[in-house]
PDB file of C-alpha atoms in Angstrom:
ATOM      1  CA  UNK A   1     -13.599  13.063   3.699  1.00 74.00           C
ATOM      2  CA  UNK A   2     -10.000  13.328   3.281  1.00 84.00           C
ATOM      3  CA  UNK A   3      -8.781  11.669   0.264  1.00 91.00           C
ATOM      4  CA  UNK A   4      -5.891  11.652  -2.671  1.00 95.00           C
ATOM      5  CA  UNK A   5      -6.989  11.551  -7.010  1.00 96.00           C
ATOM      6  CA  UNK A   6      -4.886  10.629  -9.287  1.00 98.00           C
ATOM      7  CA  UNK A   7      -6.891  12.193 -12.483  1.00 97.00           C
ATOM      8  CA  UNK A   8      -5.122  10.160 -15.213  1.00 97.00           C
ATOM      9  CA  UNK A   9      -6.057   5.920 -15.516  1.00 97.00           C
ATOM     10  CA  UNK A  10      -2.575   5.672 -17.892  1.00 97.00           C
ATOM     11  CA  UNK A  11       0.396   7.792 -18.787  1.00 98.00           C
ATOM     12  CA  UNK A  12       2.654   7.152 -21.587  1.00 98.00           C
ATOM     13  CA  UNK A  13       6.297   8.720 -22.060  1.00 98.00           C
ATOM     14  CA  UNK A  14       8.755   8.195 -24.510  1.00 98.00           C
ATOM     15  CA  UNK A  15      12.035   6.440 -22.685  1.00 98.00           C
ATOM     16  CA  UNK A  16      14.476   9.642 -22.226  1.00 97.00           C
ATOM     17  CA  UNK A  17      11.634  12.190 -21.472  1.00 98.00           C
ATOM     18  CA  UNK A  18      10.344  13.522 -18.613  1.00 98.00           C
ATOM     19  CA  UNK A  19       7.564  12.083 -16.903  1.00 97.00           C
ATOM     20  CA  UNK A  20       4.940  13.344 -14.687  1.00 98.00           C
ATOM     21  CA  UNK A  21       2.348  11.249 -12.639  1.00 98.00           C
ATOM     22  CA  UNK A  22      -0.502  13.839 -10.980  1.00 98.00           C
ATOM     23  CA  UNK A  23      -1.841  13.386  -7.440  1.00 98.00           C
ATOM     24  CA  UNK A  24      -3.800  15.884  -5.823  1.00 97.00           C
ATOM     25  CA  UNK A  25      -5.255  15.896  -2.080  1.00 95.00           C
ATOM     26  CA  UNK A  26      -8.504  16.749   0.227  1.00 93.00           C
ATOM     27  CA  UNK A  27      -7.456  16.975   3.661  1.00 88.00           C
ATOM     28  CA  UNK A  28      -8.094  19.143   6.437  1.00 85.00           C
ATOM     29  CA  UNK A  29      -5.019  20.122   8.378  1.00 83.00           C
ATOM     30  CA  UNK A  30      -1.523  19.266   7.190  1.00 84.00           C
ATOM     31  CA  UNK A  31      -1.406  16.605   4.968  1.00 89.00           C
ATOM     32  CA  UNK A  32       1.143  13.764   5.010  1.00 91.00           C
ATOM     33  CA  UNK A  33       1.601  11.985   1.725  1.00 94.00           C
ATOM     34  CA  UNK A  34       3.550   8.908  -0.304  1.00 95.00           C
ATOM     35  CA  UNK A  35       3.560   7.864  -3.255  1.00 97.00           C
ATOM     36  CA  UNK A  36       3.923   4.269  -3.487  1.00 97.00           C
ATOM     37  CA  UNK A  37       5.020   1.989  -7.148  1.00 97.00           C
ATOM     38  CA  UNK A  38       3.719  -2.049  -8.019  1.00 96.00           C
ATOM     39  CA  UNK A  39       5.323  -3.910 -10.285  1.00 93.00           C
ATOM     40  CA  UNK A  40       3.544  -6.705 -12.203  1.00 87.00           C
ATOM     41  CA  UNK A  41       2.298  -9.262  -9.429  1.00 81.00           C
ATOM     42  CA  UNK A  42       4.042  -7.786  -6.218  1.00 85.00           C
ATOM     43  CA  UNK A  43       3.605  -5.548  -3.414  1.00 90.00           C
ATOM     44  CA  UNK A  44       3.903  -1.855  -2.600  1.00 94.00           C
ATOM     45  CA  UNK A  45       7.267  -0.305  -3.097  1.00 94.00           C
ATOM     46  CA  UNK A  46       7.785   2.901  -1.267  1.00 94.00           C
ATOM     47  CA  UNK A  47       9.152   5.818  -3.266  1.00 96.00           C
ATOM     48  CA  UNK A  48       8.982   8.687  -0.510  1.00 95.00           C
ATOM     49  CA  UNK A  49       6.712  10.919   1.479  1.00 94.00           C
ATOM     50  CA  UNK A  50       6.074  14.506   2.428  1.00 94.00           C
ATOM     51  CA  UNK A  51       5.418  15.582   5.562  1.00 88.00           C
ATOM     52  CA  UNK A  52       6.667  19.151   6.162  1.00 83.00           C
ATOM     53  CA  UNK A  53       9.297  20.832   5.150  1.00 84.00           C
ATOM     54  CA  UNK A  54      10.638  21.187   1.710  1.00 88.00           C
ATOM     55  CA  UNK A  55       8.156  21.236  -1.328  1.00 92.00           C
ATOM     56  CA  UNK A  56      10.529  19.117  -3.513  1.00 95.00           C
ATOM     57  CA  UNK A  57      10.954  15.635  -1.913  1.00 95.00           C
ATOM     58  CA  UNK A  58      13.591  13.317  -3.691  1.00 96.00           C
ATOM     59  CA  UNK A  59      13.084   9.447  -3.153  1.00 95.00           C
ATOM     60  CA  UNK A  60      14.370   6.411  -4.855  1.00 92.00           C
ATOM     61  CA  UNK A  61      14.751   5.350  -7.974  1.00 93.00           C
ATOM     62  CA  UNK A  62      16.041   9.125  -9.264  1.00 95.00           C
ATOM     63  CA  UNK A  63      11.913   9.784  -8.295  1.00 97.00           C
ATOM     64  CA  UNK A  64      10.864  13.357  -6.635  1.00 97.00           C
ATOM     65  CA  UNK A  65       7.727  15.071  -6.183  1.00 98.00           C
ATOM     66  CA  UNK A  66       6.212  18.601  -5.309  1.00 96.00           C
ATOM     67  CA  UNK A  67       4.243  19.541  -2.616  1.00 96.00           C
ATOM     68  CA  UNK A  68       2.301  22.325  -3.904  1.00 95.00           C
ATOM     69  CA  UNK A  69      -0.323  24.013  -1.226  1.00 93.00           C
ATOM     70  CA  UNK A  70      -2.361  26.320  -3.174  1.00 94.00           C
ATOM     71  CA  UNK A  71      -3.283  23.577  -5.815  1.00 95.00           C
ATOM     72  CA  UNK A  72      -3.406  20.686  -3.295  1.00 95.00           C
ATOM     73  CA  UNK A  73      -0.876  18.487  -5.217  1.00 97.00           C
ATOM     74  CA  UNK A  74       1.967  16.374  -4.948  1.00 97.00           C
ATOM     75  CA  UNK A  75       2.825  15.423  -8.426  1.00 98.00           C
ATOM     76  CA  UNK A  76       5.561  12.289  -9.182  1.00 98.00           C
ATOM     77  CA  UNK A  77       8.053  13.497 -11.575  1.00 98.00           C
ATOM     78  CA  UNK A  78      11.145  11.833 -13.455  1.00 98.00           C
ATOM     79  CA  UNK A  79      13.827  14.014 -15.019  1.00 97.00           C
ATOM     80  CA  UNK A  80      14.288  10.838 -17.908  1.00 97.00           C
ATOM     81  CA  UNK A  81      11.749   7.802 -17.168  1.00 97.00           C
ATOM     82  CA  UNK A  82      13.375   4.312 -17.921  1.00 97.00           C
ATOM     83  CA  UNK A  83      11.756   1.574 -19.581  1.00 97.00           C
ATOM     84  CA  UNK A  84      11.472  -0.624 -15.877  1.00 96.00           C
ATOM     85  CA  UNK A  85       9.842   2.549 -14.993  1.00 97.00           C
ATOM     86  CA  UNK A  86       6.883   0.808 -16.480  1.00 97.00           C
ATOM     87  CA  UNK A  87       4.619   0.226 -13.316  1.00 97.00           C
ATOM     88  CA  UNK A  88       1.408   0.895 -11.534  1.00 97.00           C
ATOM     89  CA  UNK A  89       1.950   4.209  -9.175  1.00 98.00           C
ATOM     90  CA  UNK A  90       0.070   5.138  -6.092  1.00 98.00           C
ATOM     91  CA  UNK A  91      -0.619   8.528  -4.519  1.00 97.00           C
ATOM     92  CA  UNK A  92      -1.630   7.725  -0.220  1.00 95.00           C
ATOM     93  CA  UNK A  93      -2.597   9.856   1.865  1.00 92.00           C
ATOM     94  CA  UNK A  94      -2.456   9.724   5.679  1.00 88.00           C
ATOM     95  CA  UNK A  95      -5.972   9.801   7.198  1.00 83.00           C
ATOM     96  CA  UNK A  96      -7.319   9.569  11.172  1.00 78.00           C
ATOM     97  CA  UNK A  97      -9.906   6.979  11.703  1.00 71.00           C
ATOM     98  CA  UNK A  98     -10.186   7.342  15.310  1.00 68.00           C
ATOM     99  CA  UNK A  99      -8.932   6.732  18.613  1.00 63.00           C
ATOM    100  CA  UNK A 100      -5.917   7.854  17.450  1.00 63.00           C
ATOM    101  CA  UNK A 101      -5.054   5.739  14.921  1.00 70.00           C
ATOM    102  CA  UNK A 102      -4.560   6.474  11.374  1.00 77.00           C
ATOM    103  CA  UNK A 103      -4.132   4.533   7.704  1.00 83.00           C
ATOM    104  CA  UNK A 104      -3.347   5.449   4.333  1.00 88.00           C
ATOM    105  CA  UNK A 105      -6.107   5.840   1.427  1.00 91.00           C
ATOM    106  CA  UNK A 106      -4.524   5.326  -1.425  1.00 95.00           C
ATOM    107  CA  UNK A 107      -5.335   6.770  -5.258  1.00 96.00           C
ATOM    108  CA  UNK A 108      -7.111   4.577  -7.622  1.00 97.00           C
ATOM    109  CA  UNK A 109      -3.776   4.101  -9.392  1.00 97.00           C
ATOM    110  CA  UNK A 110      -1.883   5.639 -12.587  1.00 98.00           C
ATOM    111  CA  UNK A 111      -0.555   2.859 -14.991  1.00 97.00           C
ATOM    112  CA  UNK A 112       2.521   3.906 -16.707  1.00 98.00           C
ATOM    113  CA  UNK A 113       4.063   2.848 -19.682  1.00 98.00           C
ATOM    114  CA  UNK A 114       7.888   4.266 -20.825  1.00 98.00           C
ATOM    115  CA  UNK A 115       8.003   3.537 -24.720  1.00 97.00           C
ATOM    116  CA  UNK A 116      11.273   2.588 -25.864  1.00 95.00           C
TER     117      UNK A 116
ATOM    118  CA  UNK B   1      16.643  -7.303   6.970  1.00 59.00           C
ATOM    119  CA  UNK B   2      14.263  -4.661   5.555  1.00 64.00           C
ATOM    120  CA  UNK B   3      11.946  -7.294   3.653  1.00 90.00           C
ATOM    121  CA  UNK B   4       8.428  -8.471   4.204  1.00 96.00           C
ATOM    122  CA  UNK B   5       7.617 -11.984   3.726  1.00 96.00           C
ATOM    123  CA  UNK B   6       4.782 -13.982   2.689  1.00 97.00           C
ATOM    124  CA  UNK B   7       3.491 -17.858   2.419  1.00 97.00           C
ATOM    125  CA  UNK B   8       2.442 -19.237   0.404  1.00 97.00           C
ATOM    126  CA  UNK B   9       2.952 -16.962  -3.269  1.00 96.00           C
ATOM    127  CA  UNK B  10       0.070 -18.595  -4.424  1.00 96.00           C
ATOM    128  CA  UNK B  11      -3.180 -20.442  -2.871  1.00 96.00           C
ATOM    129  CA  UNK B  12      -5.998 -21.984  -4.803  1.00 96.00           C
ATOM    130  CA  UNK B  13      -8.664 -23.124  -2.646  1.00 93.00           C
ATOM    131  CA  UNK B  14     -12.241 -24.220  -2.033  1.00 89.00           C
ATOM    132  CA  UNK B  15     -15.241 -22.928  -0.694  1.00 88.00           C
ATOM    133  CA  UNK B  16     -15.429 -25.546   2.397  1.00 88.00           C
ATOM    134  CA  UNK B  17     -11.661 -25.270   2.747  1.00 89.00           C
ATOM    135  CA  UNK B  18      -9.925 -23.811   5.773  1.00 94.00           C
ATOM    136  CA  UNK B  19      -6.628 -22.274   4.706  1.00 95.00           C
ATOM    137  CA  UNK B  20      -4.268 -19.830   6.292  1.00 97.00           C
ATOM    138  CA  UNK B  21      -1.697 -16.808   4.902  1.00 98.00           C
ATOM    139  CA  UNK B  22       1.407 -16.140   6.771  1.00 98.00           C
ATOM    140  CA  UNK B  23       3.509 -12.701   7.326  1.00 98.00           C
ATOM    141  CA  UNK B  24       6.523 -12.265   8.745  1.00 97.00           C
ATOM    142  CA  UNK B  25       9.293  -9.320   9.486  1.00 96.00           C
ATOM    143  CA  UNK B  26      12.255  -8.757  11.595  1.00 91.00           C
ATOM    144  CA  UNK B  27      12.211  -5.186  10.926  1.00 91.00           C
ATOM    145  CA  UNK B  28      11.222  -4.463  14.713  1.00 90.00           C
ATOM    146  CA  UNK B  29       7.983  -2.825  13.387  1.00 91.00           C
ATOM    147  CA  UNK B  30       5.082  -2.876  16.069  1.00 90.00           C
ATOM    148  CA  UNK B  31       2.146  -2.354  13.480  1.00 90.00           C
ATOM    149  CA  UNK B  32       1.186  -4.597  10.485  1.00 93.00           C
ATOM    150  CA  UNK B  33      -1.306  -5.086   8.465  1.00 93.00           C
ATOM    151  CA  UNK B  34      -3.866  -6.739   6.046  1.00 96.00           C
ATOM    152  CA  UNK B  35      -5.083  -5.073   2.491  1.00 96.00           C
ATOM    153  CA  UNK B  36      -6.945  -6.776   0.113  1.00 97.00           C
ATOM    154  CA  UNK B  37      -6.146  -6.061  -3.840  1.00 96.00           C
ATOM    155  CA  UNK B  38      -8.018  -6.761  -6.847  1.00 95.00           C
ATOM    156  CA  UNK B  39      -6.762  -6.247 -10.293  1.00 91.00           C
ATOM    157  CA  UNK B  40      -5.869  -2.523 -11.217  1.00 88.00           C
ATOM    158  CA  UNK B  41      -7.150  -1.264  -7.752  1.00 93.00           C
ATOM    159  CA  UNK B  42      -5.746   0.505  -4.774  1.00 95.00           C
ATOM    160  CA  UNK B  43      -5.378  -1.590  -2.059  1.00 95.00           C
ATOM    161  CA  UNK B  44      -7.932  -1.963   0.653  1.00 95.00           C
ATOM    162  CA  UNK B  45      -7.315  -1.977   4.023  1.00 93.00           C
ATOM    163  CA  UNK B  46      -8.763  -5.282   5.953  1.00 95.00           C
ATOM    164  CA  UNK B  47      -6.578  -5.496   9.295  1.00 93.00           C
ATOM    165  CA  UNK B  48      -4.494  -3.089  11.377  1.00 91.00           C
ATOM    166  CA  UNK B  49      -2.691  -4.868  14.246  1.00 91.00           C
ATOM    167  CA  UNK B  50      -0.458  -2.575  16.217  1.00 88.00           C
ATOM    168  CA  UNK B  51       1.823  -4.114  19.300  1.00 89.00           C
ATOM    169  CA  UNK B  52       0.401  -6.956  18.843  1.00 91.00           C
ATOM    170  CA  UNK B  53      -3.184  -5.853  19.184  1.00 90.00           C
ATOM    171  CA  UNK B  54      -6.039  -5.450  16.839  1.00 90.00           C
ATOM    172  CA  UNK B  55      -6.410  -2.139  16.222  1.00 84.00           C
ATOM    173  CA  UNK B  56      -8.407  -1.321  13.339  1.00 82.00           C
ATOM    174  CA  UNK B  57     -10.971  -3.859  11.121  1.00 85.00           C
ATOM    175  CA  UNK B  58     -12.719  -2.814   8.703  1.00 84.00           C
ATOM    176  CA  UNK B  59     -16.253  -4.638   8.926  1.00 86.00           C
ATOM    177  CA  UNK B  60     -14.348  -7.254   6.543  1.00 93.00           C
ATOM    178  CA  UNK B  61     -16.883 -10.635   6.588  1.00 93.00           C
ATOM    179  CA  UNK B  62     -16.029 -13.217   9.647  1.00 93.00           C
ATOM    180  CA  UNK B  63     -14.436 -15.948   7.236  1.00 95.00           C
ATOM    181  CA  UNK B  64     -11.508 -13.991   7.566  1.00 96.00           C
ATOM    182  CA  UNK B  65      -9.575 -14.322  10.964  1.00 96.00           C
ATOM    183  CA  UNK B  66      -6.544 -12.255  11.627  1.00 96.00           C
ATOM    184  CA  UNK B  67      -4.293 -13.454  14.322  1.00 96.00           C
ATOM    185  CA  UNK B  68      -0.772 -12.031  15.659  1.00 95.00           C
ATOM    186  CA  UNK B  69       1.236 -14.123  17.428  1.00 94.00           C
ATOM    187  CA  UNK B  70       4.034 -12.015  17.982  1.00 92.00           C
ATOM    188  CA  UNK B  71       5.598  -8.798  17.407  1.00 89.00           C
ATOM    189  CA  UNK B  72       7.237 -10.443  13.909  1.00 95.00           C
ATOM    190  CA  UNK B  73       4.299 -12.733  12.580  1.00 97.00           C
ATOM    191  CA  UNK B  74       0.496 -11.894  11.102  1.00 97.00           C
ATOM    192  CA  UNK B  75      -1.311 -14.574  10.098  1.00 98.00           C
ATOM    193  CA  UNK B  76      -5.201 -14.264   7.850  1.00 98.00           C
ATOM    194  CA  UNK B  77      -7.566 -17.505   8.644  1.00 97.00           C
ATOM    195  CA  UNK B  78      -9.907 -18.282   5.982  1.00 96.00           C
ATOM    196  CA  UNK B  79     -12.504 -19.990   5.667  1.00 94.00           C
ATOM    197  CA  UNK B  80     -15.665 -20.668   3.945  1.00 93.00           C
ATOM    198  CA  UNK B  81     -14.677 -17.983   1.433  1.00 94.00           C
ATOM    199  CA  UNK B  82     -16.642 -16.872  -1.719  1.00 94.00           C
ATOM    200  CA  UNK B  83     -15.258 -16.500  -5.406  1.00 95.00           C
ATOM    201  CA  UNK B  84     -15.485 -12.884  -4.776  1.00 95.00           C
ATOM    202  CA  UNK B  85     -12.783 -13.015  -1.732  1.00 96.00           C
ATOM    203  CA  UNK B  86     -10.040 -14.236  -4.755  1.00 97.00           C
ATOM    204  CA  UNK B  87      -7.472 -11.549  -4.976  1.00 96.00           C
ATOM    205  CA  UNK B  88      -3.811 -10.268  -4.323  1.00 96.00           C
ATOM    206  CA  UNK B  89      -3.794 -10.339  -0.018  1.00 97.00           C
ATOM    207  CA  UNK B  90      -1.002  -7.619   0.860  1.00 96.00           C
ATOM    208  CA  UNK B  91       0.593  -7.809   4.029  1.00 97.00           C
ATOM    209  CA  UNK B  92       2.762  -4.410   5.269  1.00 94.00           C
ATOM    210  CA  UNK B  93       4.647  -3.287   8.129  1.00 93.00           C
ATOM    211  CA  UNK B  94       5.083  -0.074  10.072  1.00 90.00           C
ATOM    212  CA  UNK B  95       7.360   1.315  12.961  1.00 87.00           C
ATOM    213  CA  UNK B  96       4.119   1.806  14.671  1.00 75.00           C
ATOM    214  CA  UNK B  97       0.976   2.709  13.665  1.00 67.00           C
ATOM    215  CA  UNK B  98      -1.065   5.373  16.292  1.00 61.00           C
ATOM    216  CA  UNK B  99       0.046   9.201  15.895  1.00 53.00           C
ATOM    217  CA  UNK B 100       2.754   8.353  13.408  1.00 59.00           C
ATOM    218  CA  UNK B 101       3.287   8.929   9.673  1.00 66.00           C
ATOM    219  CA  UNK B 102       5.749   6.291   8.994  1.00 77.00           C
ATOM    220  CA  UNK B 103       5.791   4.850   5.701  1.00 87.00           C
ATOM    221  CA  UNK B 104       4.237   0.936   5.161  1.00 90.00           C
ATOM    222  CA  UNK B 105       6.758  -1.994   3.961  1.00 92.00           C
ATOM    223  CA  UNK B 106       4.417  -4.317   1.928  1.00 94.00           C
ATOM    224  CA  UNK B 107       5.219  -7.937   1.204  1.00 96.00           C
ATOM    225  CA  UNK B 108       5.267  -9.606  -2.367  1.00 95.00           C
ATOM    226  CA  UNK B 109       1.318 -10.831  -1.439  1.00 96.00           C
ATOM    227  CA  UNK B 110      -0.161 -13.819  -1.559  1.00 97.00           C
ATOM    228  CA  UNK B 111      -2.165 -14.390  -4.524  1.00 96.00           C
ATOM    229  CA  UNK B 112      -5.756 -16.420  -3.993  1.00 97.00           C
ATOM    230  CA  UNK B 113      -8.057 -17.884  -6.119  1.00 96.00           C
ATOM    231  CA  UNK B 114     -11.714 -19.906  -4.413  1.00 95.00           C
ATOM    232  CA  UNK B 115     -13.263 -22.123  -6.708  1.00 92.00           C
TER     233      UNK B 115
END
Protein backbone atom coordinates (compact mmCIF):
# COMPACT_ATOMS: atom_id res chain seq x y z
CA UNK A 1 0.00 0.00 0.00
CA UNK A 2 1.44 3.25 -0.76
CA UNK A 3 1.45 5.52 2.09
CA UNK A 4 3.36 8.68 3.91
CA UNK A 5 4.55 8.50 8.23
CA UNK A 6 5.19 11.17 9.94
CA UNK A 7 7.17 9.33 13.01
CA UNK A 8 6.90 12.20 15.54
CA UNK A 9 3.00 13.00 17.30
CA UNK A 10 4.67 16.68 18.50
CA UNK A 11 7.74 18.74 17.83
CA UNK A 12 8.87 21.54 19.89
CA UNK A 13 11.49 24.35 18.80
CA UNK A 14 12.65 27.22 20.45
CA UNK A 15 11.39 30.53 18.31
CA UNK A 16 14.76 31.46 16.26
CA UNK A 17 15.90 27.78 15.69
CA UNK A 18 15.64 25.60 13.09
CA UNK A 19 12.93 23.30 12.77
CA UNK A 20 12.46 20.05 11.17
CA UNK A 21 9.09 18.11 10.67
CA UNK A 22 9.93 14.25 9.27
CA UNK A 23 7.84 12.57 6.57
CA UNK A 24 8.87 9.55 4.97
CA UNK A 25 7.07 7.55 1.99
CA UNK A 26 6.02 3.87 0.61
CA UNK A 27 5.26 4.12 -2.90
CA UNK A 28 5.96 2.22 -5.85
CA UNK A 29 7.01 4.30 -8.82
CA UNK A 30 7.72 8.01 -8.53
CA UNK A 31 6.22 9.52 -5.79
CA UNK A 32 4.45 12.90 -5.78
CA UNK A 33 4.23 14.57 -2.42
CA UNK A 34 2.83 17.87 -0.28
CA UNK A 35 3.00 18.80 2.71
CA UNK A 36 0.02 20.53 3.83
CA UNK A 37 -0.32 23.04 7.48
CA UNK A 38 -3.94 23.54 9.81
CA UNK A 39 -4.28 26.10 11.92
CA UNK A 40 -6.56 25.88 14.99
CA UNK A 41 -10.20 25.21 13.55
CA UNK A 42 -9.57 25.67 9.69
CA UNK A 43 -8.76 23.92 6.63
CA UNK A 44 -5.72 22.66 4.75
CA UNK A 45 -3.18 25.22 3.77
CA UNK A 46 -0.88 24.15 1.04
CA UNK A 47 2.84 24.66 1.63
CA UNK A 48 4.30 22.93 -1.64
CA UNK A 49 4.87 19.66 -3.41
CA UNK A 50 7.50 17.56 -5.10
CA UNK A 51 7.10 16.00 -8.07
CA UNK A 52 10.39 15.68 -10.00
CA UNK A 53 13.02 17.62 -10.33
CA UNK A 54 14.99 19.32 -7.69
CA UNK A 55 15.43 17.60 -4.20
CA UNK A 56 15.06 20.94 -2.31
CA UNK A 57 11.52 22.35 -2.91
CA UNK A 58 10.91 25.94 -1.42
CA UNK A 59 7.15 26.84 -0.67
CA UNK A 60 5.47 29.46 1.36
CA UNK A 61 5.80 30.77 4.39
CA UNK A 62 9.98 30.75 4.12
CA UNK A 63 9.00 26.58 4.27
CA UNK A 64 11.23 23.98 2.06
CA UNK A 65 11.66 20.40 2.10
CA UNK A 66 14.01 17.54 0.75
CA UNK A 67 13.27 14.91 -1.38
CA UNK A 68 15.63 12.33 -0.42
CA UNK A 69 15.36 8.83 -2.55
CA UNK A 70 17.52 6.46 -0.82
CA UNK A 71 15.80 7.13 2.63
CA UNK A 72 12.29 7.65 1.19
CA UNK A 73 11.80 11.12 2.81
CA UNK A 74 10.67 14.45 2.32
CA UNK A 75 11.36 16.22 5.50
CA UNK A 76 9.68 20.02 6.26
CA UNK A 77 12.35 22.26 7.36
CA UNK A 78 12.48 26.03 8.63
CA UNK A 79 15.77 27.93 8.64
CA UNK A 80 14.17 30.06 12.04
CA UNK A 81 10.47 28.77 12.97
CA UNK A 82 8.15 31.69 14.16
CA UNK A 83 5.87 31.55 16.93
CA UNK A 84 2.48 31.46 14.26
CA UNK A 85 4.48 28.62 13.04
CA UNK A 86 2.63 26.86 15.77
CA UNK A 87 0.28 24.45 13.73
CA UNK A 88 -0.72 20.96 12.87
CA UNK A 89 1.49 19.78 9.62
CA UNK A 90 0.62 17.17 7.10
CA UNK A 91 2.83 14.98 4.91
CA UNK A 92 0.24 13.59 1.52
CA UNK A 93 1.07 11.54 -0.69
CA UNK A 94 -0.42 11.03 -4.18
CA UNK A 95 -1.94 7.53 -4.54
CA UNK A 96 -4.00 5.68 -7.70
CA UNK A 97 -7.24 4.21 -6.68
CA UNK A 98 -8.33 3.17 -9.99
CA UNK A 99 -9.72 3.95 -13.20
CA UNK A 100 -7.42 6.47 -13.35
CA UNK A 101 -8.10 8.51 -10.70
CA UNK A 102 -6.00 9.32 -7.82
CA UNK A 103 -6.23 11.10 -4.06
CA UNK A 104 -3.95 12.07 -1.48
CA UNK A 105 -3.34 9.94 1.89
CA UNK A 106 -2.28 12.08 4.16
CA UNK A 107 0.17 11.49 7.49
CA UNK A 108 -1.41 11.13 10.79
CA UNK A 109 -0.20 14.65 11.55
CA UNK A 110 2.89 16.37 13.46
CA UNK A 111 1.71 19.06 16.05
CA UNK A 112 4.17 21.77 16.40
CA UNK A 113 4.78 24.10 18.95
CA UNK A 114 7.57 27.25 18.46
CA UNK A 115 8.40 28.33 22.18
CA UNK A 116 8.94 31.86 22.52
CA UNK B 1 -10.32 34.56 -6.22
CA UNK B 2 -8.17 31.66 -4.97
CA UNK B 3 -10.47 30.89 -1.80
CA UNK B 4 -12.74 28.04 -0.93
CA UNK B 5 -15.90 28.71 0.74
CA UNK B 6 -18.11 27.07 3.10
CA UNK B 7 -21.81 27.41 4.83
CA UNK B 8 -22.59 27.33 7.36
CA UNK B 9 -19.07 27.60 9.92
CA UNK B 10 -20.93 25.80 12.29
CA UNK B 11 -24.08 23.27 12.36
CA UNK B 12 -25.56 21.63 15.40
CA UNK B 13 -28.14 19.25 14.55
CA UNK B 14 -30.38 16.30 15.36
CA UNK B 15 -30.61 12.85 14.67
CA UNK B 16 -34.12 13.11 12.65
CA UNK B 17 -32.90 16.37 11.13
CA UNK B 18 -32.22 16.85 7.44
CA UNK B 19 -29.51 19.46 7.00
CA UNK B 20 -27.24 20.40 4.16
CA UNK B 21 -23.31 21.85 3.81
CA UNK B 22 -22.50 24.08 0.99
CA UNK B 23 -19.06 24.60 -1.11
CA UNK B 24 -18.32 26.92 -3.43
CA UNK B 25 -15.18 28.19 -5.76
CA UNK B 26 -14.60 30.29 -8.72
CA UNK B 27 -11.21 29.03 -9.11
CA UNK B 28 -12.26 27.18 -12.47
CA UNK B 29 -11.28 23.86 -10.76
CA UNK B 30 -13.16 20.76 -12.33
CA UNK B 31 -12.60 18.36 -9.25
CA UNK B 32 -13.76 18.87 -5.59
CA UNK B 33 -14.17 17.15 -2.87
CA UNK B 34 -15.49 15.88 0.56
CA UNK B 35 -13.06 14.79 3.70
CA UNK B 36 -14.23 14.16 6.90
CA UNK B 37 -11.91 15.33 10.06
CA UNK B 38 -11.96 14.43 13.56
CA UNK B 39 -9.87 16.00 16.18
CA UNK B 40 -5.98 15.58 15.71
CA UNK B 41 -6.53 13.31 12.57
CA UNK B 42 -5.65 13.39 8.94
CA UNK B 43 -8.40 14.02 6.95
CA UNK B 44 -10.47 11.36 5.34
CA UNK B 45 -11.55 11.32 2.09
CA UNK B 46 -15.60 10.90 1.69
CA UNK B 47 -16.38 12.36 -1.94
CA UNK B 48 -14.42 12.98 -5.14
CA UNK B 49 -16.52 14.77 -7.79
CA UNK B 50 -14.57 15.58 -10.90
CA UNK B 51 -16.40 17.68 -13.96
CA UNK B 52 -19.15 17.54 -12.32
CA UNK B 53 -19.35 13.81 -11.87
CA UNK B 54 -18.97 11.48 -9.00
CA UNK B 55 -15.93 10.01 -9.26
CA UNK B 56 -14.73 8.40 -6.27
CA UNK B 57 -16.90 7.43 -2.77
CA UNK B 58 -15.60 5.88 -0.34
CA UNK B 59 -18.32 3.32 1.03
CA UNK B 60 -19.19 6.46 3.37
CA UNK B 61 -22.93 5.42 5.04
CA UNK B 62 -26.09 6.62 2.73
CA UNK B 63 -27.14 9.53 5.23
CA UNK B 64 -24.68 11.39 3.50
CA UNK B 65 -25.66 12.66 -0.08
CA UNK B 66 -23.20 14.52 -2.17
CA UNK B 67 -24.59 16.53 -4.96
CA UNK B 68 -22.80 18.96 -7.63
CA UNK B 69 -24.71 21.25 -9.25
CA UNK B 70 -22.23 22.90 -11.18
CA UNK B 71 -18.73 23.22 -12.03
CA UNK B 72 -18.41 25.95 -8.86
CA UNK B 73 -20.80 24.38 -6.13
CA UNK B 74 -20.62 20.88 -3.89
CA UNK B 75 -23.15 20.43 -1.68
CA UNK B 76 -23.18 17.18 1.44
CA UNK B 77 -27.03 16.11 2.34
CA UNK B 78 -27.41 14.75 5.68
CA UNK B 79 -29.56 13.09 7.22
CA UNK B 80 -30.45 10.78 9.93
CA UNK B 81 -26.87 11.12 11.16
CA UNK B 82 -25.30 9.48 14.31
CA UNK B 83 -23.21 11.26 17.15
CA UNK B 84 -20.31 9.58 15.62
CA UNK B 85 -20.76 11.54 12.08
CA UNK B 86 -19.92 15.03 14.37
CA UNK B 87 -16.72 16.40 13.05
CA UNK B 88 -14.76 19.12 11.00
CA UNK B 89 -16.40 18.39 7.09
CA UNK B 90 -13.51 19.75 4.69
CA UNK B 91 -14.38 20.70 1.38
CA UNK B 92 -11.21 21.17 -1.36
CA UNK B 93 -10.72 21.94 -4.85
CA UNK B 94 -8.47 20.78 -7.66
CA UNK B 95 -7.65 21.81 -11.36
CA UNK B 96 -8.79 18.37 -12.09
CA UNK B 97 -8.55 15.35 -10.50
CA UNK B 98 -7.76 12.02 -13.04
CA UNK B 99 -3.91 11.66 -14.09
CA UNK B 100 -2.95 14.89 -12.39
CA UNK B 101 -0.91 15.83 -9.30
CA UNK B 102 -2.27 19.18 -8.67
CA UNK B 103 -2.31 20.35 -5.27
CA UNK B 104 -6.02 20.51 -3.21
CA UNK B 105 -7.42 24.12 -2.04
CA UNK B 106 -9.41 23.24 1.17
CA UNK B 107 -12.10 25.46 2.61
CA UNK B 108 -12.24 26.77 6.33
CA UNK B 109 -14.82 23.48 7.00
CA UNK B 110 -17.84 23.28 8.40
CA UNK B 111 -17.84 22.21 11.86
CA UNK B 112 -20.88 19.61 13.02
CA UNK B 113 -22.06 18.46 16.05
CA UNK B 114 -25.54 15.59 16.16
CA UNK B 115 -27.10 15.43 19.34
Amino acid sequence: AQSVAQPEDQVNVAEGNPLTVKCTYSVSGNPYLFWYVQYPNRGLQFLLKYITGDNLVKGSYGFEAEFNKSQTSFHLKKPSALVSDSALYFCAVRVFSGAGSYQLTFGKGTKLSVIP
Amino acid sequence: DTEVTQTPKHLVMGMTNKKSLKCEQHMGHRAMYWYKQKAKKPPELMFVYSYEKLSINESVPSRFSPECPNSSLLNLHLHALQPEDSALYLCASSQDHAGTYNEQFFGPGTRLTVL
